[in-house]
Coordinates of C-alpha atoms in Angstrom, one line a residue:
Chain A
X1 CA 45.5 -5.4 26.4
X2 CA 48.7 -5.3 28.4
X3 CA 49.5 -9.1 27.6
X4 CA 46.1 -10.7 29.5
X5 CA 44.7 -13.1 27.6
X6 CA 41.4 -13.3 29.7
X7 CA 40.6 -10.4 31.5
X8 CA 37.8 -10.9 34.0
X9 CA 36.4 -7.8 34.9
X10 CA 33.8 -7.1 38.2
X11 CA 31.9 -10.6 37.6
X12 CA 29.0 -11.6 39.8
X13 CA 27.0 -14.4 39.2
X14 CA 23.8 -16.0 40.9
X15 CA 22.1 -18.8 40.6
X16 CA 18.6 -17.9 41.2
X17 CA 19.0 -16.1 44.6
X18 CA 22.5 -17.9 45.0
X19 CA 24.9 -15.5 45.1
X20 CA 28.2 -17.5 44.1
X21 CA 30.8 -15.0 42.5
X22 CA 30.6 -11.3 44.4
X23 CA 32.9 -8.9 42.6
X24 CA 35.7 -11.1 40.7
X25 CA 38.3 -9.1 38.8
X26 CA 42.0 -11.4 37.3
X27 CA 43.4 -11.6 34.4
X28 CA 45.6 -14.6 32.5
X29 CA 48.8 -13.7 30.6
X30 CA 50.1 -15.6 27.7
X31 CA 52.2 -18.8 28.9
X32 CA 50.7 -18.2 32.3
X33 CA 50.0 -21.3 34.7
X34 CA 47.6 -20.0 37.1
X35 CA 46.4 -22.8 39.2
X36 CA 42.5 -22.0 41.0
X37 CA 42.1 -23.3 44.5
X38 CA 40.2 -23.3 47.3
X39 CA 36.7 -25.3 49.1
X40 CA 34.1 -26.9 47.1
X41 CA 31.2 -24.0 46.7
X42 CA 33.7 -21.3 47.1
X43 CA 32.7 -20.5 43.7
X44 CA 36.3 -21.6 41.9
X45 CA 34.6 -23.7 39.2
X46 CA 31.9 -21.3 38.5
X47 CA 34.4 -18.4 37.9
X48 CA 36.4 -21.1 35.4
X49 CA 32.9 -21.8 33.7
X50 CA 32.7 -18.2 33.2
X51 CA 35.8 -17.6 31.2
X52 CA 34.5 -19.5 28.1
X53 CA 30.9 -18.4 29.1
X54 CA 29.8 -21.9 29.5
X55 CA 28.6 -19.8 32.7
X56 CA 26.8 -16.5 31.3
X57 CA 27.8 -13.8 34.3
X58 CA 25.1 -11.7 35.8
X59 CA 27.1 -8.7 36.0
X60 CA 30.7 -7.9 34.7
X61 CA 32.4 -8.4 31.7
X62 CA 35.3 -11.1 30.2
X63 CA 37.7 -10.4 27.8
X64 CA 39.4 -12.7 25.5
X65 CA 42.6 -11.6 23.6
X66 CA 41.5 -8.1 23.3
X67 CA 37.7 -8.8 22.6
X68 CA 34.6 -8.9 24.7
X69 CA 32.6 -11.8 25.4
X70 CA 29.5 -10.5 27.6
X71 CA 27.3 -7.8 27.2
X72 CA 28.7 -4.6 28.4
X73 CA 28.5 -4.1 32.0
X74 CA 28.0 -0.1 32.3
X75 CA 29.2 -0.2 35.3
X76 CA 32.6 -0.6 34.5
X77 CA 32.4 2.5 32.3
X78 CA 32.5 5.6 33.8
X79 CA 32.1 7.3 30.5
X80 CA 29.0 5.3 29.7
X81 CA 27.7 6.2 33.2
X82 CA 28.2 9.8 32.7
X83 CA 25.9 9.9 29.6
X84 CA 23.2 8.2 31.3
X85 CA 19.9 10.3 32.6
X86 CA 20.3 9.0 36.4
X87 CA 24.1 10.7 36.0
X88 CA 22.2 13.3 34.5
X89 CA 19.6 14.2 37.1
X90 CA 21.9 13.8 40.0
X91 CA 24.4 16.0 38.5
X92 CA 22.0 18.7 38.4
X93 CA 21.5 18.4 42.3
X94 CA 25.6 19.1 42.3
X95 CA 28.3 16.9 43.9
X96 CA 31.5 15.3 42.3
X97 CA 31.5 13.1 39.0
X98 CA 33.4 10.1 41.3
X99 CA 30.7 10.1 43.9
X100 CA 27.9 9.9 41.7
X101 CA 29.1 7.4 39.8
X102 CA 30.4 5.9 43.0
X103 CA 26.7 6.2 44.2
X104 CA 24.9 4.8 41.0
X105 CA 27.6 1.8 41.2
X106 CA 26.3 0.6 44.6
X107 CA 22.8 1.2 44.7
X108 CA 22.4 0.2 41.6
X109 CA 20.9 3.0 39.4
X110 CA 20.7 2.3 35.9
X111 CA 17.6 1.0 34.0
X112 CA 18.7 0.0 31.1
X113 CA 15.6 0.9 29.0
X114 CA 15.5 4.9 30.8
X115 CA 19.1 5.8 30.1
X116 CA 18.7 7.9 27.3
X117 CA 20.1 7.6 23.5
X118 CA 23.2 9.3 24.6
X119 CA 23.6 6.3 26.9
X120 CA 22.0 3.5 24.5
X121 CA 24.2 4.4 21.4
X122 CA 27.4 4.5 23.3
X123 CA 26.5 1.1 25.0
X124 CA 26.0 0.1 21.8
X125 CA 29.0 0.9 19.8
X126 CA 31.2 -0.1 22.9
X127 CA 29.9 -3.4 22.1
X128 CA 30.3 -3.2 18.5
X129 CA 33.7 -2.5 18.2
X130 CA 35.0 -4.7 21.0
X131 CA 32.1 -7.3 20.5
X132 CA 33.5 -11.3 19.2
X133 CA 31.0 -14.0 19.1
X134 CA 31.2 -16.5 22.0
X135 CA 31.6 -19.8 19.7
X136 CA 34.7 -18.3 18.0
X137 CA 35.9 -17.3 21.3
X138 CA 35.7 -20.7 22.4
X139 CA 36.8 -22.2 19.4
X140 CA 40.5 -21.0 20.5
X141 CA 39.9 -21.7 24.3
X142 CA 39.9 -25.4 25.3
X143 CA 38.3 -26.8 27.9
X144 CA 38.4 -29.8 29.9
X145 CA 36.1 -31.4 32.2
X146 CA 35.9 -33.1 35.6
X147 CA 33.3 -35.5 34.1
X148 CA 35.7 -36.2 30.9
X149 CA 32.8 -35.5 28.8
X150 CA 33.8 -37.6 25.4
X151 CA 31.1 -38.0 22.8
X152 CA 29.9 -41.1 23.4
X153 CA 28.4 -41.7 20.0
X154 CA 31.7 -41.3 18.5
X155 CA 34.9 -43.2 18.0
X156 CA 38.0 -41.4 19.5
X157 CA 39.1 -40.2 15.8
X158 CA 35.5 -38.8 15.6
X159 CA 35.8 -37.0 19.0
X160 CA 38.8 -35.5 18.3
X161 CA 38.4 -34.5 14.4
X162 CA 34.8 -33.3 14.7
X163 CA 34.6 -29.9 16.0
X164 CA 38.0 -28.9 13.5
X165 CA 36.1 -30.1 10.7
X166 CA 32.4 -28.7 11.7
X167 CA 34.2 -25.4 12.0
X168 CA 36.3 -25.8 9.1
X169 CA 39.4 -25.6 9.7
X170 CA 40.9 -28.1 8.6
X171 CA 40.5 -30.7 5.8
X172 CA 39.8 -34.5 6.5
X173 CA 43.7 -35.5 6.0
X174 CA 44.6 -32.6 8.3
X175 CA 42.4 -33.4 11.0
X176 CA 43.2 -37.0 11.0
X177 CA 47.4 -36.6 10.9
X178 CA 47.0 -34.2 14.0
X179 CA 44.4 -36.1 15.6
X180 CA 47.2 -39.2 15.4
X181 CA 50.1 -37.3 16.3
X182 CA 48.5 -36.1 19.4
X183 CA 47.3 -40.1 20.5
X184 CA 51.0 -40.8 19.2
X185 CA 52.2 -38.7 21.9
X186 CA 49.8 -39.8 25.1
X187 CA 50.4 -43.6 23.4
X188 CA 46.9 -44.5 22.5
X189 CA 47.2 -44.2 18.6
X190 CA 45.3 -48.2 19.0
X191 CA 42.2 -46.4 20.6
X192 CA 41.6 -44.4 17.5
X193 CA 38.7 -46.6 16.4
X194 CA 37.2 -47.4 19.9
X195 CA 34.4 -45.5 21.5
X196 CA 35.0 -44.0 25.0
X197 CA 33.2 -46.6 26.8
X198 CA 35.5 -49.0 26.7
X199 CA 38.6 -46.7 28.0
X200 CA 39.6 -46.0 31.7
X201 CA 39.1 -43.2 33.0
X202 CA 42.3 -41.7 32.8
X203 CA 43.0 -42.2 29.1
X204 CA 39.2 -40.7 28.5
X205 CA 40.7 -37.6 30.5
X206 CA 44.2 -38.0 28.2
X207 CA 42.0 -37.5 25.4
X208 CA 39.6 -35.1 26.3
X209 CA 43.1 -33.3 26.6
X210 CA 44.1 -34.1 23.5
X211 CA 40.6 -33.6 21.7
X212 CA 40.8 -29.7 22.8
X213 CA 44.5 -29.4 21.7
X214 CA 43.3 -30.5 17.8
X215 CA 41.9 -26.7 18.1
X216 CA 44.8 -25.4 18.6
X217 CA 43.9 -23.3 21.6
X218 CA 45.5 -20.5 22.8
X219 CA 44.8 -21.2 26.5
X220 CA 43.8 -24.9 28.3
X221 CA 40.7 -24.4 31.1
X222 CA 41.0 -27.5 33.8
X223 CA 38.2 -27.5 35.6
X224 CA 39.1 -30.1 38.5
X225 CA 40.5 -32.9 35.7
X226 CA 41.6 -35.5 37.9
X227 CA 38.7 -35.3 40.7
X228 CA 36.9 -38.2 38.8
X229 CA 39.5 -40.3 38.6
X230 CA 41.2 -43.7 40.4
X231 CA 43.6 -43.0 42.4
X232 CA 46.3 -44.5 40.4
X233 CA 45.2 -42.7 37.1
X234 CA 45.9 -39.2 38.1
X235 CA 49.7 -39.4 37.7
X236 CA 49.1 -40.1 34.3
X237 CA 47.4 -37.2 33.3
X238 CA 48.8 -35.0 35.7
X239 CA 51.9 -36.0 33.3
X240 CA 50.2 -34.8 30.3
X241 CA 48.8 -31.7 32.0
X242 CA 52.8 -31.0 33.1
X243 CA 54.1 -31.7 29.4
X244 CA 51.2 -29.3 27.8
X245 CA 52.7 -26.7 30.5
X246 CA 56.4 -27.2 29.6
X247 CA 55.8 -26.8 25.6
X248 CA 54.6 -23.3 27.2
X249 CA 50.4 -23.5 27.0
X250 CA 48.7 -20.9 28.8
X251 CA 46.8 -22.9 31.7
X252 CA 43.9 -22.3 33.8
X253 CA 43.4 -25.4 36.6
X254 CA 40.9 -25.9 38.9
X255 CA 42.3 -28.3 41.2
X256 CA 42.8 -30.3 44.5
X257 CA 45.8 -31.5 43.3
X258 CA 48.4 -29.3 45.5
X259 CA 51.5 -31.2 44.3
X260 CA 51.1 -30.1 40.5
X261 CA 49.9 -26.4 41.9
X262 CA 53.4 -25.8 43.6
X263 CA 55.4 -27.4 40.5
X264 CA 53.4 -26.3 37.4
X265 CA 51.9 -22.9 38.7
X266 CA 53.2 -19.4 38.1
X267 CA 50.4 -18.5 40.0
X268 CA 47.8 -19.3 43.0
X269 CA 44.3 -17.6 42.7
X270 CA 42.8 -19.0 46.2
X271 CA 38.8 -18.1 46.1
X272 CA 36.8 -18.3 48.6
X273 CA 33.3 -17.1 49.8
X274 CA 33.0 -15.9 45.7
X275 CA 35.7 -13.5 45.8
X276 CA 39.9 -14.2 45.0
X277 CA 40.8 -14.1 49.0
X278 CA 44.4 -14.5 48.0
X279 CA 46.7 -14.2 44.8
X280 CA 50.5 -15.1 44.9
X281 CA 53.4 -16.9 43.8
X282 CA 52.7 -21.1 44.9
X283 CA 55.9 -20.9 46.8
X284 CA 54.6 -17.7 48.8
X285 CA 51.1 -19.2 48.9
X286 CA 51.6 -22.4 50.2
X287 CA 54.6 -21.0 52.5
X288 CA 53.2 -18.0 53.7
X289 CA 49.3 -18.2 53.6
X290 CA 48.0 -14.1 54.9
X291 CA 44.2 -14.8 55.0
X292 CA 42.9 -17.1 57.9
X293 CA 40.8 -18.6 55.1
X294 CA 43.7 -19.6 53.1
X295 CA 45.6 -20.8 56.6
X296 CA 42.4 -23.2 57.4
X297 CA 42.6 -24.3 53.9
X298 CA 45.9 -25.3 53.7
X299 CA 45.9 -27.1 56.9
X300 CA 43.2 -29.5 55.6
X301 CA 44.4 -30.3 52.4
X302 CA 48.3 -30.4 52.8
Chain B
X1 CA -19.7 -72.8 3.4
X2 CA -17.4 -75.2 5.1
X3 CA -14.2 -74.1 6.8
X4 CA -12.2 -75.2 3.4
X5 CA -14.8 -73.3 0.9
X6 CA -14.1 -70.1 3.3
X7 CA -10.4 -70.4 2.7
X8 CA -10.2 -71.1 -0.7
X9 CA -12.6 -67.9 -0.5
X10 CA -9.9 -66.0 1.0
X11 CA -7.5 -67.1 -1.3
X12 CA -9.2 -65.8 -4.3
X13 CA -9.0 -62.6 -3.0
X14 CA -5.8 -62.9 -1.9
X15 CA -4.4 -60.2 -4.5
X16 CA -6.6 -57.6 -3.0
X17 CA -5.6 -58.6 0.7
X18 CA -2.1 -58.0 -0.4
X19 CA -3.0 -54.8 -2.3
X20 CA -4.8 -53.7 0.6
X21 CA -2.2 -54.4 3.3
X22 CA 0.1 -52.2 0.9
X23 CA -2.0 -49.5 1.3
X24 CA -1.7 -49.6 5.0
X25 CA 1.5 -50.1 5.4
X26 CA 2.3 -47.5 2.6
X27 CA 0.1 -44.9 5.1
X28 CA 2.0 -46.0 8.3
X29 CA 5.6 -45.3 6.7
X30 CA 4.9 -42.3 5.4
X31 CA 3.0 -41.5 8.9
X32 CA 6.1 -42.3 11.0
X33 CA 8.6 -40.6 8.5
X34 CA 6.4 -37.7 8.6
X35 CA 5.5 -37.8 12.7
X36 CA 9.2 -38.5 13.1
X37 CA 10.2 -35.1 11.8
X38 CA 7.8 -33.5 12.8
X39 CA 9.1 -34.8 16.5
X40 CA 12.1 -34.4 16.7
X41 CA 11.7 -30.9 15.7
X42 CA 9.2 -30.4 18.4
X43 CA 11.5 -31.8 21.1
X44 CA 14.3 -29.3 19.8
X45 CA 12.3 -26.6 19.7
X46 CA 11.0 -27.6 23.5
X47 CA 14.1 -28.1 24.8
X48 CA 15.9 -25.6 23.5
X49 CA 17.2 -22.7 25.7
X50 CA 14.8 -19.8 26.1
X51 CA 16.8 -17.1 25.0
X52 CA 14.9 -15.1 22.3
X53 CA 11.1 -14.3 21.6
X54 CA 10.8 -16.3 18.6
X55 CA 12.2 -19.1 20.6
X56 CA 9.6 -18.8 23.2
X57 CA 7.0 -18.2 21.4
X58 CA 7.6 -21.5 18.7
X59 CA 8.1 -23.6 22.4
X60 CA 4.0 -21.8 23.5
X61 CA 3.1 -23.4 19.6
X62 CA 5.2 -26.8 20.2
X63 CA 3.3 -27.0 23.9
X64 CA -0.3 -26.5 22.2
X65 CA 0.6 -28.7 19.3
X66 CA 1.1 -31.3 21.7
X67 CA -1.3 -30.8 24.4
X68 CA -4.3 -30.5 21.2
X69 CA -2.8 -33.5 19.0
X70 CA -2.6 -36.0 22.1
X71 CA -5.6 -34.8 23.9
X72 CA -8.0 -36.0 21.3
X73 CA -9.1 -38.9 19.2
X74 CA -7.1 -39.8 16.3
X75 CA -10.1 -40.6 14.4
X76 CA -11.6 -37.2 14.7
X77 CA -8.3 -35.6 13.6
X78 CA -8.3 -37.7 10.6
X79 CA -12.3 -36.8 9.5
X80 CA -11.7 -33.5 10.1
X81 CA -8.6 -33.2 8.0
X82 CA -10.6 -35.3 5.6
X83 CA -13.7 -32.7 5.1
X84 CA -11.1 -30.0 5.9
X85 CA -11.1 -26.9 6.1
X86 CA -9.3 -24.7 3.4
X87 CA -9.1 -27.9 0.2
X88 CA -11.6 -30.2 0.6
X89 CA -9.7 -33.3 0.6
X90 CA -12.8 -35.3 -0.5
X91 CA -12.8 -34.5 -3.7
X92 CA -8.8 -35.4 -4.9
X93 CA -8.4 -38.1 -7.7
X94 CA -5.6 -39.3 -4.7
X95 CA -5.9 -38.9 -1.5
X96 CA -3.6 -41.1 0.4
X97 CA -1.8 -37.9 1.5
X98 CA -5.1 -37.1 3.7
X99 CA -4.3 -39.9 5.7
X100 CA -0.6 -39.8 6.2
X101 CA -0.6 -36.4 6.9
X102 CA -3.0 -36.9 9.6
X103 CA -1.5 -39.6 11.2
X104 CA 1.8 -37.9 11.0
X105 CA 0.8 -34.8 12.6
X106 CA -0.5 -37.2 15.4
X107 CA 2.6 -39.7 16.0
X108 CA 4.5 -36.4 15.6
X109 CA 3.0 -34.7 19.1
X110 CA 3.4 -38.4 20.7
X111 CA 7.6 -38.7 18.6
X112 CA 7.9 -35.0 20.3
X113 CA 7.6 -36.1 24.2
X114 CA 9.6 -39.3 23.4
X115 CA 12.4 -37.7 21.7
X116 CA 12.5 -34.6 23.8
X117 CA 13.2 -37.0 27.3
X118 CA 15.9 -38.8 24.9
X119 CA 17.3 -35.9 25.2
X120 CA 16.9 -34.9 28.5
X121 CA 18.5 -38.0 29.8
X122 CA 21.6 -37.1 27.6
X123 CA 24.8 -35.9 30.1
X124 CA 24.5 -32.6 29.7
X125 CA 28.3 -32.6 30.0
X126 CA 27.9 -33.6 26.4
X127 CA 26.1 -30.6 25.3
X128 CA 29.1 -28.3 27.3
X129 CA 31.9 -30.1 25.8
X130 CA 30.6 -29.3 22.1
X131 CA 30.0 -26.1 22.8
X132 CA 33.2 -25.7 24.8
X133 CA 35.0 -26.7 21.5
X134 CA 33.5 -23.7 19.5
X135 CA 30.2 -25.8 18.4
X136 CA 26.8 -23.7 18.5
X137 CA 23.7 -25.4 20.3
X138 CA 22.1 -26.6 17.3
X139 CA 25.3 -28.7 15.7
X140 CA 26.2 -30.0 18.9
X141 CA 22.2 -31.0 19.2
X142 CA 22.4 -32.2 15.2
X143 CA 25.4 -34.2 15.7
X144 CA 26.0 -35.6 19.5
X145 CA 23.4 -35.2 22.1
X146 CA 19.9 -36.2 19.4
X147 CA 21.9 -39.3 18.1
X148 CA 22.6 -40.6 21.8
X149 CA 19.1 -39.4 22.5
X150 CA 17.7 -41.4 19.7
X151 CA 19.3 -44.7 21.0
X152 CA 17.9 -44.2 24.0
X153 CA 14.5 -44.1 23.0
X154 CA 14.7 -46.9 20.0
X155 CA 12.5 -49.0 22.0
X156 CA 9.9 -46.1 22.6
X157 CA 9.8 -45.1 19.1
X158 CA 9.1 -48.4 18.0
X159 CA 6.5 -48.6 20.8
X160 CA 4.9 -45.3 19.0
X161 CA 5.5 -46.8 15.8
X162 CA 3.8 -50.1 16.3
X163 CA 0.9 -48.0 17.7
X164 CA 0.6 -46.4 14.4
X165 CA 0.5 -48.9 12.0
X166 CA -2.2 -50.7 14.1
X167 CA -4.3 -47.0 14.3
X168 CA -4.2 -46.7 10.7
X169 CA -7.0 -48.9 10.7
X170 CA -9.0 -46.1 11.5
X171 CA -8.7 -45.2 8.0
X172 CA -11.5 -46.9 6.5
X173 CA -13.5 -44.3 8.0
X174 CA -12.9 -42.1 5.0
X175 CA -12.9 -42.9 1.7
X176 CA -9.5 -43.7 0.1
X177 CA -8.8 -43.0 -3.3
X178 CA -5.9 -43.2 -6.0
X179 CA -6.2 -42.5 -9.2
X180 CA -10.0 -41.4 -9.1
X181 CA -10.4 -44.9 -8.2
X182 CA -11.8 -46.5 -4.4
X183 CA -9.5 -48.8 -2.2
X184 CA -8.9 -50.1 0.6
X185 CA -6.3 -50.5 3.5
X186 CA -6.4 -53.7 4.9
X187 CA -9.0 -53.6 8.1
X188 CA -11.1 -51.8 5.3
X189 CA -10.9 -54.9 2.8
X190 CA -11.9 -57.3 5.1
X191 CA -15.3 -55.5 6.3
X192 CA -15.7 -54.9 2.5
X193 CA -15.0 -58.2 1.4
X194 CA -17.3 -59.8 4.4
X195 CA -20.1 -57.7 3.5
X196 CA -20.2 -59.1 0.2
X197 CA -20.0 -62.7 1.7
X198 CA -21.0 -62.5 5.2
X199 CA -20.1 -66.6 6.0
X200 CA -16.5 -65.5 5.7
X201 CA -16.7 -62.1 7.6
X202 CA -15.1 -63.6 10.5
X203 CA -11.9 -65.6 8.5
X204 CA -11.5 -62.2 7.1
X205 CA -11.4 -60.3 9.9
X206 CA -9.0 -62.9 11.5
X207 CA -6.8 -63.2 8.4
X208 CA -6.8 -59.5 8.9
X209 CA -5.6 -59.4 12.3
X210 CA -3.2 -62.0 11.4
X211 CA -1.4 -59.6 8.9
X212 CA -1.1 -56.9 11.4
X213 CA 0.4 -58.9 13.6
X214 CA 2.7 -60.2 11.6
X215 CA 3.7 -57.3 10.6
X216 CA 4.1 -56.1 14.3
X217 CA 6.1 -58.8 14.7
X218 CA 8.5 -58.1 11.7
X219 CA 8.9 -54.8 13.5
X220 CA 9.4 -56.0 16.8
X221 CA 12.4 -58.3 15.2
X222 CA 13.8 -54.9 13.4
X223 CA 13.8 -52.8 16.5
X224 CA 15.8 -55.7 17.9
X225 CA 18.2 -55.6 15.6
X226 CA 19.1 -51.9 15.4
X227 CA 19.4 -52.3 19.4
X228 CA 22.0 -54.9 18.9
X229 CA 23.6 -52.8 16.3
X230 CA 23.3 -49.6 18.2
X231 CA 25.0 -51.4 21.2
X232 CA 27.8 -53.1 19.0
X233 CA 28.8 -49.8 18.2
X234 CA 29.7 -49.2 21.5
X235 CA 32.0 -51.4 21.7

């Protein structure tokens, strides 16, 4: 477990023939701030998306707090490899463990359905005993959107009590006293009645916030939240986001918004043509970009 | 038979009229209550993700459900439900299920399309956030994205619905029965009625159409209202 919250482990993704993430492996670290950069379609989003599986990964596997969340990806166990009948066969014609495994990894050997029971049983109680189910995963991971996504059909009580009760766990009264104390603190308690079409923009996004903290997460995802927004909105929830960090929330954030990278961030994760081109420190990152990529980057957006 | 004998005629009968109008609109409730399930169940099932065999293979049923139901006449659904199959129907001291099942099965292929691009037009942003918050698909379907669906598609559904009670006309083509005993639905009374006296055939027929109308109209002023309603709560 080593501390890492979400581990992301060899994930590739495609859309169709789309190849968007190549090969992504990070993990997040209680109370980390790990802020994602980098161009539209480098695939930043898409790897976010694929922490809480609203993205299902074509290939890889992701961990949350010690339990998986995909199917197992045999690639990433040697072990399992060896017991297939490719490893098998091309043991017989002699040569090292590594390179046949290193062989089978790149040209893609398995079958899933031809690997044997040696292979399908250990496959299968790998996933067993590591194996949680994706909506209780998500349960303890918020998320929040570029797009705010509020339910429209109900009030902003409703929006923020319903999943706790659904799931629950909490009662009614419970619910309701956090669900107030939270508006107390971003200073809309009066919108507890209203529905979200008749709120701004930014205090949708302050309580689509607020809304994922009534699950009482153990880590925030961000994917791009003040892209949507006026211009004069975004300090507001920046402020939020900043507040959320300082009461020590482990944070995820997709962003353009290079300010709150360098002050909030323990870390940069710069991605770029599908794979993390560059992980450091913001004050190395935006000081001393090494890729050309990052370099280009930087120099457009700063 | 003047003009005035014809009324006064009609108003004799005007008990049966009413009895008869019950009948139909008795039919059409249970038709749209019925169809209405059986729709939005449909457009679940269609739109759902296609992630396991049973899920596939209800969507290949849901598909020839709809493509049979709407591709032909209502009135040939409803006889051969009528001289059906595994119960003969015919011979049931009360049969107004015949008819409501029918036209429920029917409005139900026509509710499925409807609701099913309700939900379609839904943000899908919606669907994400509910799961994102540890919801499965079907509570997050049950409890954000079909209610905004349904709003959506209030004036369609009453569209359908309208459609429905005027259809179950149709229904005098079989013989109706409660009790053991014959009635009518309301398009049925008035041939019946004008057969007996033919001078008022066509005051029946119009008093007939009157009714549905009417009754269309009382609809028309409903759906109105629940889209003022459904709006209000917006706000």
């Amino acid at each position: 477990m080593n501390g890492e919250l979400i581990q992301i482990k060899g994930l590739y993704k495609y859309f169709g023939k789309l190849q968007v993430l190549k090969g992504v492996s990070c993990g997040i670290k209680k109370g980390e701030k790990v802020v994602v950069i980098g161009a539209s379609g480098s695939g930043k989003s898409t790897l976010l998306r694929c922490m809480n599986l609203l993205e299902k990964p074509t290939y890889g596997e992701v961990w949350f707090d010690g339990s998986l969340l995909t199917p197992v990806d045999p690639y990433l166990h040697p072990d399992i490899i060896k017991a297939s009948h490719t490893f098998k066969k091309l043991k017989t014609r002699g040569g090292d463990d590594e390179e046949i495994i290193a062989k089978i990894k790149k040209e893609d050997l398995l079958h899933e359905k031809h690997e044997g029971k040696e292979y399908a049983s250990l496959m299968k109680s790998f996933y067993k005993a590591n194996y949680l189910n994706e909506n209780l995963a998500r349960a303890k991971m918020g998320m929040v959107f570029q797009h705010f996504n509020l339910f429209n059909n109900l009030t902003v009580l409703q929006n923020m009590t319903l999943a706790p009760l659904q799931l629950k766990l909490k009662t009614k009264e419970e619910a309701t006293e956090q669900a107030m104390a939270l508006l107390g603190k971003i200073g809309l308690t009066d919108k507890a009645d209203s529905y979200p079409s008749t709120l701004s923009g930014g205090q949708k996004q302050r309580i689509a916030i607020v809304r994922s903290l009534c699950m009482d997460p153990q880590v925030m995802l961000f994917d791009e939240p003040t892209s949507a927004l006026d211009p004069e909105m975004v300090g507001e929830v920046l402020a939020v986001m900043a507040e959320l960090a300082n009461a020590g929330m482990t944070m995820v954030v997709v962003t353009h918004e290079m300010g709150f990278a360098r002050e909030i961030a323990n870390r940069v994760l710069f991605v770029d043509g599908g794979v993390i081109a560059e992980e450091n420190t913001p004050e190395e990152f935006f000081a001393h970009p090494q890729t050309d990529r990052a370099k280009e980057f930087l120099s457009k957006v700063l | 038979m003047t003009f005035a004998d014809k009324i006064a005629k009609l108003w004799e009968l005007r008990g049966l009229f009413a009895e008869s109008l019950g009948y139909s609109l008795l039919i059409a409730f249970g038709a749209v209550v019925l169809g209405f399930i059986i729709g939005v169940i449909l457009a679940v099932i269609r739109i759902a993700p296609k992630t396991n065999p049973i899920i596939k293979l209800l969507d290949k049923i849901a598909v020839v459900y709809i493509t049979v139901i709407r591709g032909t006449p209502t009135l040939v659904q409803l006889l051969i439900l009528y001289s059906s199959l595994l119960v003969s129907f015919k011979h049931m001291p009360t049969n107004l299920l015949v008819p409501i099942i029918a036209f429920g099965i029917n409005s139900g292929a026509y509710m499925a399309e409807i609701i099913r691009s309700g939900i379609s037009a839904v943000d899908s942003g919606q669907m994400e956030a509910g799961r994102s918050l540890g919801l499965s698909w079907i509570t997050t379907m049950q409890r954000i994205v079909i209610p905004q669906a349904i709003k959506t598609t209030v004036p369609t559904i009453f569209n359908e619905i309208i459609i429905l009670v005027k259809e179950t006309s149709v229904v005098s083509y079989i013989v109706l029965k409660v009790n053991s005993e014959q009635k009518w639905d309301l398009l049925g009374m008035a041939e019946k009625q004008g057969l007996a006296t033919p001078a008022c055939y066509l005051v029946f027929l119009f008093f007939a159409a009157a009714l549905y109308l009417a009754v269309v109209m009382l609809l028309t002023a409903l759906q109105h209202f629940i889209e003022r309603r459904l709006k209000k709560n917006e706000r």
